[in-house]
mmCIF file of C-alpha atoms and ligand atoms in Angstrom:
data_model
loop_
_atom_site.group_PDB
_atom_site.id
_atom_site.type_symbol
_atom_site.label_atom_id
_atom_site.label_comp_id
_atom_site.label_asym_id
_atom_site.label_seq_id
_atom_site.Cartn_x
_atom_site.Cartn_y
_atom_site.Cartn_z
ATOM 1 C CA MET A 1 -24.919 -3.891 -3.756
ATOM 2 C CA ASP A 2 -23.065 -3.742 -0.436
ATOM 3 C CA ILE A 3 -20.983 -6.892 -0.297
ATOM 4 C CA SER A 4 -17.324 -7.307 0.484
ATOM 5 C CA MET A 5 -14.614 -7.171 -2.175
ATOM 6 C CA MET A 6 -13.803 -10.821 -1.497
ATOM 7 C CA LYS A 7 -17.401 -11.926 -2.123
ATOM 8 C CA GLN A 8 -17.549 -9.772 -5.265
ATOM 9 C CA ARG A 9 -14.468 -11.552 -6.620
ATOM 10 C CA ILE A 10 -15.825 -14.991 -5.757
ATOM 11 C CA ILE A 11 -19.142 -14.248 -7.502
ATOM 12 C CA LEU A 12 -17.360 -12.955 -10.619
ATOM 13 C CA VAL A 13 -15.038 -15.990 -10.711
ATOM 14 C CA ILE A 14 -18.015 -18.381 -10.424
ATOM 15 C CA PHE A 15 -19.768 -16.473 -13.214
ATOM 16 C CA ALA A 16 -16.652 -16.598 -15.426
ATOM 17 C CA ILE A 17 -16.265 -20.365 -14.865
ATOM 18 C CA SER A 18 -19.966 -21.003 -15.463
ATOM 19 C CA LEU A 19 -19.916 -18.953 -18.671
ATOM 20 C CA GLY A 20 -16.683 -20.703 -19.707
ATOM 21 C CA VAL A 21 -18.401 -24.081 -19.315
ATOM 22 C CA ASN A 22 -21.211 -22.928 -21.629
ATOM 23 C CA ILE A 23 -18.703 -21.678 -24.191
ATOM 24 C CA LEU A 24 -16.775 -24.972 -24.033
ATOM 25 C CA GLY A 25 -20.068 -26.797 -24.596
ATOM 26 C CA MET A 26 -20.618 -24.623 -27.660
ATOM 27 C CA LEU A 27 -17.129 -25.387 -28.997
ATOM 28 C CA ALA A 28 -17.667 -29.105 -28.408
ATOM 29 C CA ASP A 29 -20.516 -29.097 -30.946
ATOM 30 C CA PRO A 30 -19.392 -26.700 -33.670
ATOM 31 C CA GLY A 31 -21.490 -25.903 -36.714
ATOM 32 C CA LEU A 32 -22.432 -23.058 -39.037
ATOM 33 C CA LEU A 33 -25.492 -22.215 -36.952
ATOM 34 C CA ILE A 34 -23.205 -20.979 -34.188
ATOM 35 C CA ILE A 35 -22.507 -17.694 -36.003
ATOM 36 C CA PRO A 36 -26.122 -16.510 -36.432
ATOM 37 C CA ALA A 37 -26.913 -17.805 -32.930
ATOM 38 C CA LEU A 38 -24.094 -15.669 -31.438
ATOM 39 C CA LEU A 39 -25.321 -12.608 -33.340
ATOM 40 C CA LEU A 40 -28.920 -13.226 -32.283
ATOM 41 C CA GLY A 41 -27.856 -13.591 -28.628
ATOM 42 C CA TRP A 42 -25.864 -10.350 -28.874
ATOM 43 C CA PHE A 43 -28.902 -8.626 -30.405
ATOM 44 C CA MET A 44 -31.245 -9.941 -27.704
ATOM 45 C CA ALA A 45 -28.910 -8.664 -24.968
ATOM 46 C CA ASP A 46 -28.995 -5.228 -26.646
ATOM 47 C CA LEU A 47 -32.787 -5.373 -26.896
ATOM 48 C CA SER A 48 -33.284 -6.497 -23.280
ATOM 49 C CA SER A 49 -30.958 -3.875 -21.834
ATOM 50 C CA GLY A 50 -32.569 -1.188 -24.039
ATOM 51 C CA LEU A 51 -36.066 -2.113 -22.817
ATOM 52 C CA VAL A 52 -34.908 -2.067 -19.193
ATOM 53 C CA HIS A 53 -33.272 1.337 -19.782
ATOM 54 C CA MET A 54 -36.470 2.764 -21.332
ATOM 55 C CA TYR A 55 -38.592 1.483 -18.448
ATOM 56 C CA MET A 56 -36.208 2.731 -15.743
ATOM 57 C CA ASP A 57 -35.796 6.187 -17.323
ATOM 58 C CA TYR A 58 -39.555 6.804 -17.246
ATOM 59 C CA ARG A 59 -40.620 4.896 -14.129
ATOM 60 C CA PRO A 60 -41.395 7.604 -11.539
ATOM 61 C CA CYS A 61 -39.331 7.759 -8.343
ATOM 62 C CA PRO A 62 -41.449 7.592 -5.169
ATOM 63 C CA ALA A 63 -42.866 10.990 -4.155
ATOM 64 C CA GLY A 64 -42.474 12.569 -0.722
ATOM 65 C CA ARG A 65 -38.843 11.492 -0.242
ATOM 66 C CA ARG A 66 -37.328 14.879 -1.161
ATOM 67 C CA LEU A 67 -35.163 13.257 -3.805
ATOM 68 C CA ASP A 68 -35.232 16.547 -5.729
ATOM 69 C CA GLU A 69 -32.898 17.992 -3.088
ATOM 70 C CA ILE A 70 -30.099 15.619 -4.036
ATOM 71 C CA PHE A 71 -30.984 15.542 -7.734
ATOM 72 C CA ASP A 72 -30.787 19.352 -8.032
ATOM 73 C CA TYR A 73 -28.158 19.875 -5.342
ATOM 74 C CA PRO A 74 -26.534 23.223 -6.203
ATOM 75 C CA GLY A 75 -23.166 22.808 -4.423
ATOM 76 C CA SER A 76 -20.283 20.398 -4.856
ATOM 77 C CA ARG A 77 -21.106 16.695 -4.877
ATOM 78 C CA GLU A 78 -17.754 16.088 -3.224
ATOM 79 C CA SER A 79 -18.872 18.088 -0.154
ATOM 80 C CA SER A 80 -19.574 16.210 3.054
ATOM 81 C CA GLU A 81 -22.958 17.971 3.261
ATOM 82 C CA TYR A 82 -24.038 16.455 -0.064
ATOM 83 C CA GLN A 83 -22.610 13.032 0.784
ATOM 84 C CA GLN A 84 -24.523 13.033 4.053
ATOM 85 C CA LEU A 85 -27.752 14.163 2.364
ATOM 86 C CA PHE A 86 -27.291 11.539 -0.381
ATOM 87 C CA ARG A 87 -26.833 8.729 2.160
ATOM 88 C CA GLU A 88 -29.939 9.849 4.071
ATOM 89 C CA ARG A 89 -32.154 10.039 0.984
ATOM 90 C CA MET A 90 -30.912 6.705 -0.394
ATOM 91 C CA ALA A 91 -31.450 4.965 2.955
ATOM 92 C CA ALA A 92 -35.184 5.665 2.592
ATOM 93 C CA LEU A 93 -35.337 3.805 -0.744
ATOM 94 C CA ASN A 94 -35.312 0.089 -1.471
ATOM 95 C CA PRO A 95 -32.603 -1.271 -3.820
ATOM 96 C CA PHE A 96 -34.917 -1.159 -6.833
ATOM 97 C CA GLU A 97 -35.953 2.468 -6.159
ATOM 98 C CA ARG A 98 -32.257 3.376 -5.833
ATOM 99 C CA LEU A 99 -31.620 1.848 -9.238
ATOM 100 C CA VAL A 100 -34.531 3.822 -10.709
ATOM 101 C CA TYR A 101 -33.070 7.022 -9.225
ATOM 102 C CA ASP A 102 -29.680 6.099 -10.681
ATOM 103 C CA PHE A 103 -31.035 5.964 -14.234
ATOM 104 C CA LYS A 104 -32.452 9.502 -13.938
ATOM 105 C CA ASN A 105 -29.313 10.794 -12.256
ATOM 106 C CA HIS A 106 -27.302 9.539 -15.226
ATOM 107 C CA HIS A 107 -28.856 12.052 -17.653
ATOM 108 C CA PRO A 108 -27.601 15.348 -16.166
ATOM 109 C CA ARG A 109 -24.325 13.744 -14.976
ATOM 110 C CA PRO A 110 -23.402 11.146 -17.615
ATOM 111 C CA ASP A 111 -19.658 11.034 -16.944
ATOM 112 C CA ALA A 112 -20.113 9.686 -13.404
ATOM 113 C CA LEU A 113 -21.092 6.326 -14.935
ATOM 114 C CA GLY A 114 -17.751 6.124 -16.728
ATOM 115 C CA ARG A 115 -15.899 6.547 -13.428
ATOM 116 C CA ARG A 116 -17.610 3.657 -11.668
ATOM 117 C CA PRO A 117 -15.775 0.427 -10.869
ATOM 118 C CA VAL A 118 -16.789 -2.695 -12.796
ATOM 119 C CA TRP A 119 -18.630 -4.251 -9.844
ATOM 120 C CA ARG A 120 -20.881 -1.190 -9.424
ATOM 121 C CA LEU A 121 -21.802 -1.540 -13.098
ATOM 122 C CA ILE A 122 -22.387 -5.268 -13.435
ATOM 123 C CA GLY A 123 -22.728 -6.684 -9.895
ATOM 124 C CA SER A 124 -26.494 -6.531 -9.498
ATOM 125 C CA THR A 125 -27.169 -7.788 -13.047
ATOM 126 C CA VAL A 126 -24.831 -10.734 -12.481
ATOM 127 C CA ILE A 127 -26.390 -11.667 -9.118
ATOM 128 C CA VAL A 128 -30.039 -11.202 -10.094
ATOM 129 C CA ALA A 129 -30.033 -12.477 -13.669
ATOM 130 C CA ALA A 130 -26.853 -13.552 -15.483
ATOM 131 C CA LEU A 131 -25.381 -15.926 -12.893
ATOM 132 C CA PRO A 132 -28.636 -17.823 -12.146
ATOM 133 C CA LEU A 133 -29.328 -18.187 -15.892
ATOM 134 C CA SER A 134 -25.773 -19.313 -16.627
ATOM 135 C CA LEU A 135 -25.842 -21.899 -13.803
ATOM 136 C CA THR A 136 -29.234 -23.163 -15.005
ATOM 137 C CA LEU A 137 -27.707 -23.658 -18.437
ATOM 138 C CA ASN A 138 -24.772 -25.571 -16.870
ATOM 139 C CA GLY A 139 -27.299 -27.822 -15.140
ATOM 140 C CA LEU A 140 -29.261 -28.406 -18.347
ATOM 141 C CA MET A 141 -26.025 -29.344 -20.122
ATOM 142 C CA LEU A 142 -25.518 -32.128 -17.595
ATOM 143 C CA ALA A 143 -29.072 -33.408 -17.988
ATOM 144 C CA LEU A 144 -29.692 -33.017 -21.740
ATOM 145 C CA PRO A 145 -27.722 -33.028 -24.968
ATOM 146 C CA MET A 146 -27.513 -29.274 -25.710
ATOM 147 C CA PRO A 147 -26.795 -28.277 -29.331
ATOM 148 C CA GLY A 148 -23.786 -25.976 -29.807
ATOM 149 C CA TRP A 149 -25.918 -23.216 -31.360
ATOM 150 C CA VAL A 150 -28.221 -23.083 -28.309
ATOM 151 C CA LEU A 151 -25.185 -22.614 -26.059
ATOM 152 C CA ALA A 152 -23.809 -20.028 -28.513
ATOM 153 C CA TYR A 153 -27.062 -18.042 -28.320
ATOM 154 C CA PHE A 154 -27.150 -18.034 -24.523
ATOM 155 C CA SER A 155 -23.417 -17.372 -24.115
ATOM 156 C CA ALA A 156 -23.625 -14.217 -26.253
ATOM 157 C CA PHE A 157 -26.871 -13.181 -24.531
ATOM 158 C CA LEU A 158 -25.370 -13.681 -21.055
ATOM 159 C CA LEU A 159 -22.158 -11.848 -21.881
ATOM 160 C CA GLY A 160 -23.955 -8.888 -23.492
ATOM 161 C CA GLY A 161 -26.591 -8.793 -20.770
ATOM 162 C CA ALA A 162 -24.200 -9.005 -17.832
ATOM 163 C CA PHE A 163 -21.887 -6.325 -19.203
ATOM 164 C CA ALA A 164 -24.629 -3.990 -20.494
ATOM 165 C CA GLN A 165 -24.021 -1.247 -17.908
ATOM 166 C CA TYR A 166 -20.260 -1.675 -18.292
ATOM 167 C CA PHE A 167 -20.622 -1.084 -22.039
ATOM 168 C CA HIS A 168 -22.865 1.910 -21.308
ATOM 169 C CA GLY A 169 -20.205 3.238 -18.918
ATOM 170 C CA SER A 170 -17.535 2.798 -21.591
ATOM 171 C CA LEU A 171 -19.503 5.243 -23.789
ATOM 172 C CA HIS A 172 -18.911 7.893 -21.124
ATOM 173 C CA ARG A 173 -15.203 7.237 -20.654
ATOM 174 C CA ARG A 174 -12.184 8.173 -22.725
ATOM 175 C CA ASP A 175 -9.838 5.377 -21.662
ATOM 176 C CA ASN A 176 -11.188 1.935 -22.444
ATOM 177 C CA PRO A 177 -9.496 -1.453 -22.764
ATOM 178 C CA PRO A 178 -8.521 -2.366 -26.366
ATOM 179 C CA ILE A 179 -11.332 -4.950 -26.559
ATOM 180 C CA VAL A 180 -13.907 -2.130 -26.407
ATOM 181 C CA THR A 181 -12.232 -0.288 -29.298
ATOM 182 C CA LEU A 182 -12.007 -3.531 -31.249
ATOM 183 C CA LEU A 183 -15.687 -4.375 -30.712
ATOM 184 C CA ARG A 184 -16.653 -0.825 -31.734
ATOM 185 C CA ARG A 185 -14.669 -1.104 -34.962
ATOM 186 C CA ALA A 186 -16.397 -4.420 -35.674
ATOM 187 C CA GLY A 187 -19.803 -2.796 -35.107
ATOM 188 C CA LEU A 188 -20.471 -5.062 -32.130
ATOM 189 C CA LEU A 189 -20.525 -2.101 -29.731
ATOM 190 C CA MET A 190 -21.986 1.317 -30.446
ATOM 191 C CA THR A 191 -20.014 4.584 -30.499
ATOM 192 C CA PRO A 192 -20.274 7.511 -28.045
ATOM 193 C CA ALA A 193 -21.602 9.654 -30.914
ATOM 194 C CA ALA A 194 -24.460 7.212 -31.500
ATOM 195 C CA HIS A 195 -25.284 7.126 -27.787
ATOM 196 C CA GLN A 196 -25.285 10.936 -27.621
ATOM 197 C CA LEU A 197 -28.580 10.811 -29.568
ATOM 198 C CA HIS A 198 -30.163 9.322 -26.450
ATOM 199 C CA HIS A 199 -28.812 12.048 -24.173
ATOM 200 C CA ASP A 200 -29.896 14.776 -26.605
ATOM 201 C CA THR A 201 -33.615 13.976 -26.329
ATOM 202 C CA LEU A 202 -34.094 11.077 -23.834
ATOM 203 C CA LYS A 203 -36.762 9.941 -26.291
ATOM 204 C CA GLN A 204 -34.801 7.537 -28.464
ATOM 205 C CA ASP A 205 -31.962 5.025 -28.691
ATOM 206 C CA PHE A 206 -32.234 3.431 -25.246
ATOM 207 C CA ALA A 207 -30.083 0.412 -26.170
ATOM 208 C CA THR A 208 -26.413 0.928 -25.344
ATOM 209 C CA ASN A 209 -24.623 -2.304 -26.315
ATOM 210 C CA CYS A 210 -24.453 -2.564 -30.114
ATOM 211 C CA GLY A 211 -27.582 -0.459 -30.696
ATOM 212 C CA TRP A 212 -28.978 -2.864 -33.310
ATOM 213 C CA SER A 213 -32.311 -2.980 -31.493
ATOM 214 C CA ASN A 214 -32.793 0.798 -31.303
ATOM 215 C CA PRO A 215 -35.047 1.044 -34.400
ATOM 216 C CA ILE A 216 -37.434 -1.474 -32.781
ATOM 217 C CA ILE A 217 -37.311 0.148 -29.326
ATOM 218 C CA ASN A 218 -37.832 3.600 -30.856
ATOM 219 C CA HIS A 219 -41.015 2.363 -32.553
ATOM 220 C CA LEU A 220 -42.210 0.818 -29.313
ATOM 221 C CA PHE A 221 -41.439 4.068 -27.464
ATOM 222 C CA GLN A 222 -43.533 6.090 -29.946
ATOM 223 C CA TRP A 223 -46.355 3.568 -29.743
ATOM 224 C CA LEU A 224 -46.400 3.695 -25.921
ATOM 225 C CA ARG A 225 -46.227 7.510 -25.849
ATOM 226 C CA GLN A 226 -49.176 7.798 -28.246
ATOM 227 C CA ARG A 227 -51.138 5.744 -25.720
ATOM 228 C CA GLY A 228 -50.252 8.084 -22.860
ATOM 229 C CA HIS A 229 -47.516 5.982 -21.261
ATOM 230 C CA LEU A 230 -43.954 7.023 -20.404
ATOM 231 C CA ASP A 231 -44.790 10.523 -19.245
ATOM 232 C CA ASP A 232 -41.962 13.102 -19.206
ATOM 233 C CA ALA A 233 -42.628 13.672 -15.481
ATOM 234 C CA GLY A 234 -41.046 10.272 -14.768
ATOM 235 C CA LEU A 235 -37.648 11.476 -15.992
ATOM 236 C CA VAL A 236 -37.018 13.627 -12.892
ATOM 237 C CA PRO A 237 -37.352 12.643 -9.207
ATOM 238 C CA PRO A 238 -40.211 14.504 -7.467
ATOM 239 C CA ALA A 239 -40.062 16.348 -4.150
HETATM 240 ZN ZN1 ZN B 1 -31.514 7.175 -20.348
HETATM 241 ZN ZN1 ZN B 2 -25.510 7.363 -21.172
#
């Protein structure tokens, strides 16, 4: 999303404050239910991001836009010729189509995701989904007595959902902040080895947060394929 650095910061600060308010609300009404609610929210974020990933991988890019020329570009992607071509082809797509292209582009060039700045990874998810949901929750807290476990569920869901592409990027990067290593050790984030199973076949393990939902998504994938959906042709941009 093309917005200035200043606006990016402001949006992220508002999101952090809004999420902080929800977490404070959770802490104000502690109880044993908070633990399973946090885990369920974390699981649901994994499931949601995995379903989005599966859909975006197989949703065809629009035909007739010569996207194959940038997808299969034989020369250096640092070259000004490629950069120019890339800008031209992307300009003909709407933001959603660009995102769809991005998911396919990730498969042959996975490490590029690990090099992206945080805003590139989470900005659109925060603007379109996480921030509006978090602010709605803040509003509900003012209007209704919200149990701590409800706020726990949504806080974990919002955090996992907003950072889903960041966590995916961390699987394609060697240097990560200690929190990522810690969450991996605790089993709350998946390992690069586990995610490699997705890249090996593109037919399984679409969830990239903790991966707890992958058995369910894999079943759904098989079920949809048996019914003729999610055709392999969707994995690669057409001419
Ligand atoms: Zn994929
Ligand atoms: Zn990946």
